[in-house]
Amino acid sequence: MRGWYLFLAVGLLDVIAAQGPEKRRTGNVCNSDVECPDNAFCKQSSYCVCKDGFVYAAVNSTHKGCLKEARNGEECVQHIQCHSTMGVHSECSNGVCSCATNSHLETDRCYETAVIGERCVVDQNCFLGEQGPDRQAFCVRGYCTCQLQFSPRDNGTRCVRDALLGETCEDNLQCAGPGLECRGTCRCRENWVAHSEINACVESAKMLNDPCQYDVQCEALSGVAEAKSVGAALCLGGVCSCGYNARPVGNPAHCWHRRRPGQECIRDEECVSEEDEPGYCLAGRCTCKTCSPDARDFGGASNLSAPPIYVAAILSLAAILRH
């Protein structure tokens, strides 16, 4: 019975209060809007509710009411005004709404900030400063991770795009792909060579018969660094070999284009007779001790600077006999 009397007493107090001029707190029973606090209304003639755009909060130390929701940079009195629009990582600081410490603003909401490698809940946690046109970091399996073809820098505060052969770089880690190093731009390391068709570095062969996939891998075996015999070494049958009309010379052997007596040359290694007698390069032309130049080496050679002496003598004699 005592509980029943208490229930009746509480109900009676509510009726008496409804008859007075004092407005009811939000959530209390009501019959009309005038019984509710400012910026609230009586929903279904039953209880007070804050209007859209307002939130129930302490107006001051003694009074509660419906305060206007606030966005970033707008005036506020209580944190809840910011929370309702910007999330729980916002705060009312110095009378305006802003993101709390260790949080950042993105798409009008505050998110707790995490760098690469730290825990996250949503992609927006992974904040690396001003976002470009494309997000560079994502929340993957609960941790912030750089997007594909990007790698972390500066303790996870930046994601840097991987650089390809010939592109600008800031360190070796940025150069993506085997055999690359950073020297202002991504370049091939020593003993690697650039392959333009695949825009990548491939490892150079060190000696003939080394395995290969591309001719460019054998190029280091075409002549020597100070005197190249371009195209003399090729990738044939999966190994580096001397090409047609080229021959191996030296130890270790390198490939040299065959130059017959009378043809232009730059090194002795190029010169060889039709009988494979080794020759030597004299004044830019091949010769040998016992061989004679083939007539074909001179008849169609328009690039010769001057015919050999004995050829010039024969031509002069023919001219004299005509007269």
Short mmCIF file of C-alpha atoms in Angstrom, two decimals:
data_model
loop_
_atom_site.label_atom_id
_atom_site.label_comp_id
_atom_site.label_asym_id
_atom_site.label_seq_id
_atom_site.Cartn_x
_atom_site.Cartn_y
_atom_site.Cartn_z
CA MET A 1 0.00 0.00 0.00
CA ARG A 2 2.85 2.34 0.81
CA GLY A 3 4.20 2.01 -2.74
CA TRP A 4 0.75 2.73 -4.12
CA TYR A 5 0.45 5.93 -2.08
CA LEU A 6 3.92 7.03 -3.23
CA PHE A 7 2.95 6.50 -6.90
CA LEU A 8 -0.20 8.60 -6.39
CA ALA A 9 1.81 11.34 -4.69
CA VAL A 10 4.30 11.57 -7.56
CA GLY A 11 1.48 11.70 -10.11
CA LEU A 12 -0.27 14.43 -8.16
CA LEU A 13 2.92 16.52 -8.07
CA ASP A 14 3.20 16.23 -11.87
CA VAL A 15 -0.41 17.48 -12.27
CA ILE A 16 0.20 20.42 -9.92
CA ALA A 17 3.43 21.34 -11.74
CA ALA A 18 1.64 21.19 -15.10
CA GLN A 19 -0.83 23.79 -13.85
CA GLY A 20 1.91 26.25 -12.88
CA PRO A 21 3.91 28.62 -15.15
CA GLU A 22 7.16 26.60 -14.92
CA LYS A 23 8.11 24.74 -18.13
CA ARG A 24 8.91 21.06 -17.86
CA ARG A 25 12.36 19.57 -18.52
CA THR A 26 12.91 17.72 -21.74
CA GLY A 27 11.73 14.16 -21.46
CA ASN A 28 9.11 14.95 -18.85
CA VAL A 29 5.41 14.53 -19.53
CA CYS A 30 3.55 17.42 -21.11
CA ASN A 31 0.28 18.35 -22.70
CA SER A 32 1.36 21.30 -24.86
CA ASP A 33 4.46 22.99 -26.24
CA VAL A 34 4.32 25.84 -23.72
CA GLU A 35 5.13 23.41 -20.93
CA CYS A 36 8.48 22.52 -22.56
CA PRO A 37 11.81 24.40 -22.45
CA ASP A 38 12.83 26.89 -25.15
CA ASN A 39 13.55 25.28 -28.51
CA ALA A 40 11.58 22.14 -27.50
CA PHE A 41 8.07 20.89 -28.26
CA CYS A 42 5.60 18.49 -26.71
CA LYS A 43 5.68 15.35 -28.79
CA GLN A 44 2.33 13.57 -29.12
CA SER A 45 1.09 15.54 -26.08
CA SER A 46 3.24 13.20 -24.05
CA TYR A 47 6.84 14.36 -23.42
CA CYS A 48 9.16 17.25 -24.29
CA VAL A 49 11.69 16.85 -27.12
CA CYS A 50 14.31 19.30 -28.45
CA LYS A 51 13.60 20.64 -31.92
CA ASP A 52 15.73 19.54 -34.88
CA GLY A 53 19.12 21.25 -34.74
CA PHE A 54 19.07 21.50 -30.93
CA VAL A 55 20.43 19.22 -28.23
CA TYR A 56 19.53 18.90 -24.53
CA ALA A 57 22.38 20.17 -22.34
CA ALA A 58 23.25 22.27 -19.31
CA VAL A 59 22.73 25.94 -20.18
CA ASN A 60 24.50 26.97 -16.98
CA SER A 61 25.24 25.51 -13.53
CA THR A 62 21.58 25.59 -12.47
CA HIS A 63 19.54 25.29 -15.64
CA LYS A 64 19.29 22.81 -18.50
CA GLY A 65 17.64 23.28 -21.85
CA CYS A 66 17.92 22.81 -25.59
CA LEU A 67 21.09 24.35 -27.03
CA LYS A 68 21.73 24.86 -30.73
CA GLU A 69 23.96 22.23 -32.35
CA ALA A 70 27.26 23.71 -33.55
CA ARG A 71 29.71 22.82 -36.28
CA ASN A 72 33.42 23.40 -36.63
CA GLY A 73 34.27 27.02 -35.80
CA GLU A 74 30.76 27.89 -34.58
CA GLU A 75 30.00 29.23 -31.10
CA CYS A 76 29.20 26.75 -28.33
CA VAL A 77 28.72 26.45 -24.56
CA GLN A 78 28.91 22.69 -23.98
CA HIS A 79 30.87 19.88 -25.67
CA ILE A 80 27.65 18.08 -26.56
CA GLN A 81 26.77 20.84 -29.01
CA CYS A 82 29.86 19.83 -31.02
CA HIS A 83 29.48 16.09 -30.45
CA SER A 84 26.06 16.05 -32.06
CA THR A 85 27.45 17.25 -35.39
CA MET A 86 31.20 16.50 -35.33
CA GLY A 87 31.38 13.30 -33.28
CA VAL A 88 32.84 12.45 -29.87
CA HIS A 89 36.36 13.51 -30.85
CA SER A 90 35.27 17.16 -31.00
CA GLU A 91 35.15 19.66 -28.14
CA CYS A 92 33.96 23.13 -27.22
CA SER A 93 37.21 25.04 -26.76
CA ASN A 94 37.41 28.79 -26.18
CA GLY A 95 33.74 29.12 -27.02
CA VAL A 96 33.89 27.45 -30.46
CA CYS A 97 33.71 23.89 -31.75
CA SER A 98 36.92 22.22 -32.91
CA CYS A 99 38.55 18.80 -33.02
CA ALA A 100 40.12 17.57 -29.78
CA THR A 101 43.83 16.94 -29.39
CA ASN A 102 45.13 14.00 -31.51
CA SER A 103 42.09 14.29 -33.75
CA HIS A 104 41.50 15.89 -37.15
CA LEU A 105 38.61 17.19 -39.23
CA GLU A 106 37.51 15.36 -42.34
CA THR A 107 34.20 15.84 -44.15
CA ASP A 108 32.87 17.94 -41.24
CA ARG A 109 33.57 15.26 -38.61
CA CYS A 110 36.42 14.76 -36.17
CA TYR A 111 38.30 11.47 -36.27
CA GLU A 112 40.99 10.20 -33.96
CA THR A 113 44.30 10.48 -35.82
CA ALA A 114 46.48 7.43 -36.57
CA VAL A 115 49.62 7.20 -38.70
CA ILE A 116 50.87 4.29 -40.78
CA GLY A 117 51.18 1.16 -38.64
CA GLU A 118 48.85 2.35 -35.88
CA ARG A 119 45.43 0.90 -35.05
CA CYS A 120 42.35 2.30 -36.82
CA VAL A 121 38.63 1.69 -37.20
CA VAL A 122 37.82 3.53 -40.43
CA ASP A 123 39.88 4.93 -43.32
CA GLN A 124 39.37 8.45 -41.99
CA ASN A 125 41.53 7.62 -38.95
CA CYS A 126 44.55 7.31 -41.23
CA PHE A 127 45.48 10.97 -41.58
CA LEU A 128 48.68 12.10 -43.30
CA GLY A 129 48.05 15.84 -43.49
CA GLU A 130 46.21 17.47 -46.35
CA GLN A 131 44.62 14.82 -48.52
CA GLY A 132 45.33 14.94 -52.25
CA PRO A 133 42.84 14.00 -54.96
CA ASP A 134 43.35 10.36 -53.99
CA ARG A 135 43.60 8.96 -50.48
CA GLN A 136 47.09 7.60 -49.85
CA ALA A 137 46.36 5.56 -46.70
CA PHE A 138 43.62 3.13 -45.74
CA CYS A 139 42.55 1.15 -42.69
CA VAL A 140 43.35 -2.47 -43.57
CA ARG A 141 42.59 -5.20 -41.01
CA GLY A 142 42.61 -2.67 -38.20
CA TYR A 143 45.90 -0.91 -39.07
CA CYS A 144 46.68 2.15 -41.19
CA THR A 145 48.47 1.12 -44.37
CA CYS A 146 49.78 3.00 -47.42
CA GLN A 147 47.85 2.31 -50.59
CA LEU A 148 49.32 0.07 -53.27
CA GLN A 149 52.44 1.45 -54.96
CA PHE A 150 53.10 3.76 -52.00
CA SER A 151 55.45 3.22 -49.04
CA PRO A 152 55.70 4.93 -45.60
CA ARG A 153 58.20 7.64 -44.63
CA ASP A 154 58.98 9.82 -41.60
CA ASN A 155 57.71 7.42 -38.92
CA GLY A 156 54.51 6.70 -40.80
CA THR A 157 53.45 10.33 -41.29
CA ARG A 158 53.81 10.22 -45.09
CA CYS A 159 53.15 7.82 -47.93
CA VAL A 160 55.44 8.25 -50.93
CA ARG A 161 54.60 6.94 -54.39
CA ASP A 162 56.97 4.31 -55.73
CA ALA A 163 59.16 5.64 -58.55
CA LEU A 164 59.99 3.79 -61.75
CA LEU A 165 63.11 3.84 -63.89
CA GLY A 166 63.97 7.44 -64.83
CA GLU A 167 61.55 9.05 -62.35
CA THR A 168 62.55 11.48 -59.58
CA CYS A 169 63.21 9.86 -56.19
CA GLU A 170 64.28 10.80 -52.67
CA ASP A 171 65.83 7.51 -51.52
CA ASN A 172 66.56 3.96 -52.67
CA LEU A 173 63.41 2.63 -51.02
CA GLN A 174 61.28 4.71 -53.36
CA CYS A 175 62.76 3.09 -56.47
CA ALA A 176 60.47 0.15 -57.17
CA GLY A 177 61.80 -2.86 -58.97
CA PRO A 178 64.99 -4.96 -58.97
CA GLY A 179 68.34 -3.42 -59.79
CA LEU A 180 67.27 0.21 -59.15
CA GLU A 181 68.95 2.83 -56.99
CA CYS A 182 68.25 6.51 -56.38
CA ARG A 183 70.69 9.04 -57.82
CA GLY A 184 68.27 11.98 -58.10
CA THR A 185 66.27 9.74 -60.41
CA CYS A 186 65.85 5.98 -60.29
CA ARG A 187 68.71 4.41 -62.26
CA CYS A 188 70.13 0.94 -62.78
CA ARG A 189 72.70 -0.27 -60.27
CA GLU A 190 76.15 -1.40 -61.30
CA ASN A 191 76.05 -4.64 -63.32
CA TRP A 192 72.43 -3.93 -64.28
CA VAL A 193 71.25 -2.38 -67.53
CA ALA A 194 68.09 -0.52 -68.58
CA HIS A 195 65.66 -2.28 -70.90
CA SER A 196 63.63 0.44 -72.62
CA GLU A 197 60.83 -1.84 -73.86
CA ILE A 198 59.86 -2.98 -70.36
CA ASN A 199 61.09 0.21 -68.62
CA ALA A 200 63.02 -1.79 -66.04
CA CYS A 201 66.52 -2.89 -65.14
CA VAL A 202 67.77 -6.37 -65.99
CA GLU A 203 70.96 -7.96 -64.73
CA SER A 204 73.92 -7.87 -67.12
CA ALA A 205 75.68 -11.09 -68.10
CA LYS A 206 79.23 -11.30 -66.78
CA MET A 207 80.60 -13.67 -69.41
CA LEU A 208 79.64 -15.51 -72.56
CA ASN A 209 77.25 -18.46 -72.13
CA ASP A 210 75.64 -16.82 -69.07
CA PRO A 211 71.83 -17.21 -69.14
CA CYS A 212 69.78 -14.31 -70.53
CA GLN A 213 66.33 -13.26 -71.71
CA TYR A 214 67.09 -10.07 -73.61
CA ASP A 215 69.89 -8.96 -75.96
CA VAL A 216 70.56 -5.93 -73.75
CA GLN A 217 71.77 -8.25 -70.97
CA CYS A 218 74.66 -9.29 -73.24
CA GLU A 219 75.58 -5.77 -74.34
CA ALA A 220 78.40 -5.49 -71.77
CA LEU A 221 80.10 -8.32 -73.66
CA SER A 222 80.00 -6.37 -76.95
CA GLY A 223 83.52 -4.99 -77.05
CA VAL A 224 84.75 -3.28 -73.87
CA ALA A 225 83.60 -0.25 -71.92
CA GLU A 226 86.07 2.14 -73.61
CA ALA A 227 85.50 0.69 -77.10
CA LYS A 228 82.06 -0.77 -77.69
CA SER A 229 81.27 -3.14 -80.52
CA VAL A 230 77.53 -2.56 -80.33
CA GLY A 231 75.37 -5.57 -81.14
CA ALA A 232 78.26 -8.04 -81.33
CA ALA A 233 76.92 -10.07 -78.39
CA LEU A 234 73.31 -11.29 -78.46
CA CYS A 235 71.00 -13.48 -76.41
CA LEU A 236 70.76 -16.63 -78.52
CA GLY A 237 69.06 -19.77 -77.28
CA GLY A 238 68.82 -18.34 -73.76
CA VAL A 239 72.55 -17.66 -73.36
CA CYS A 240 74.84 -14.78 -74.32
CA SER A 241 76.73 -15.57 -77.54
CA CYS A 242 78.57 -13.74 -80.27
CA GLY A 243 76.24 -12.79 -83.11
CA TYR A 244 76.60 -13.42 -86.82
CA ASN A 245 79.79 -11.89 -88.21
CA ALA A 246 81.19 -11.44 -84.70
CA ARG A 247 83.84 -13.43 -82.88
CA PRO A 248 85.02 -13.96 -79.30
CA VAL A 249 88.39 -12.49 -78.43
CA GLY A 250 90.32 -12.24 -75.17
CA ASN A 251 90.19 -13.87 -71.75
CA PRO A 252 87.54 -13.54 -70.53
CA ALA A 253 86.20 -13.44 -74.06
CA HIS A 254 84.21 -10.50 -75.42
CA CYS A 255 82.48 -10.32 -78.80
CA TRP A 256 83.83 -8.14 -81.60
CA HIS A 257 82.41 -7.50 -85.07
CA ARG A 258 84.68 -8.97 -87.73
CA ARG A 259 86.56 -6.34 -89.76
CA ARG A 260 88.55 -7.50 -92.79
CA PRO A 261 91.77 -5.89 -94.00
CA GLY A 262 91.11 -2.43 -95.37
CA GLN A 263 87.89 -1.88 -93.36
CA GLU A 264 87.58 0.78 -90.68
CA CYS A 265 88.38 -0.29 -87.12
CA ILE A 266 88.97 1.03 -83.63
CA ARG A 267 90.66 -1.94 -81.94
CA ASP A 268 92.96 -4.77 -82.97
CA GLU A 269 90.41 -7.30 -81.70
CA GLU A 270 88.10 -6.47 -84.61
CA CYS A 271 90.59 -7.26 -87.37
CA VAL A 272 90.71 -10.72 -88.93
CA SER A 273 91.30 -12.04 -92.44
CA GLU A 274 89.01 -14.36 -94.40
CA GLU A 275 91.27 -17.18 -93.22
CA ASP A 276 90.72 -16.05 -89.59
CA GLU A 277 94.25 -14.76 -89.34
CA PRO A 278 94.35 -12.16 -86.54
CA GLY A 279 95.18 -8.66 -87.72
CA TYR A 280 95.66 -5.29 -86.16
CA CYS A 281 94.14 -1.83 -86.45
CA LEU A 282 96.54 0.65 -88.05
CA ALA A 283 95.55 4.29 -88.53
CA GLY A 284 91.87 3.34 -88.27
CA ARG A 285 91.96 0.46 -90.77
CA CYS A 286 92.47 -3.25 -90.42
CA THR A 287 95.61 -4.87 -91.78
CA CYS A 288 97.69 -7.97 -91.11
CA LYS A 289 101.23 -9.14 -91.71
CA THR A 290 100.68 -11.56 -94.58
CA CYS A 291 97.13 -10.97 -95.88
CA SER A 292 96.00 -8.81 -98.80
CA PRO A 293 92.77 -6.83 -98.77
CA ASP A 294 89.86 -8.24 -100.74
CA ALA A 295 88.73 -6.04 -103.66
CA ARG A 296 85.25 -6.02 -102.15
CA ASP A 297 86.60 -4.12 -99.18
CA PHE A 298 87.25 -1.11 -101.39
CA GLY A 299 84.93 -1.25 -104.40
CA GLY A 300 81.73 -0.30 -102.56
CA ALA A 301 83.19 1.41 -99.50
CA SER A 302 82.00 4.99 -100.06
CA ASN A 303 82.88 5.88 -96.49
CA LEU A 304 86.62 5.38 -97.01
CA SER A 305 88.48 8.63 -96.55
CA ALA A 306 91.23 7.72 -99.07
CA PRO A 307 92.17 4.56 -101.05
CA PRO A 308 95.33 2.68 -100.12
CA ILE A 309 98.54 3.91 -101.79
CA TYR A 310 98.96 1.02 -104.16
CA VAL A 311 95.32 1.36 -105.40
CA ALA A 312 95.93 5.04 -106.11
CA ALA A 313 99.11 4.14 -108.04
CA ILE A 314 97.23 1.66 -110.26
CA LEU A 315 94.57 4.26 -111.05
CA SER A 316 97.26 6.81 -111.96
CA LEU A 317 99.04 4.36 -114.26
CA ALA A 318 95.79 3.59 -116.07
CA ALA A 319 95.21 7.27 -116.69
CA ILE A 320 98.74 7.68 -118.18
CA LEU A 321 98.31 4.75 -120.56
CA ARG A 322 95.05 6.23 -121.93
CA HIS A 323 97.10 9.25 -123.15
#
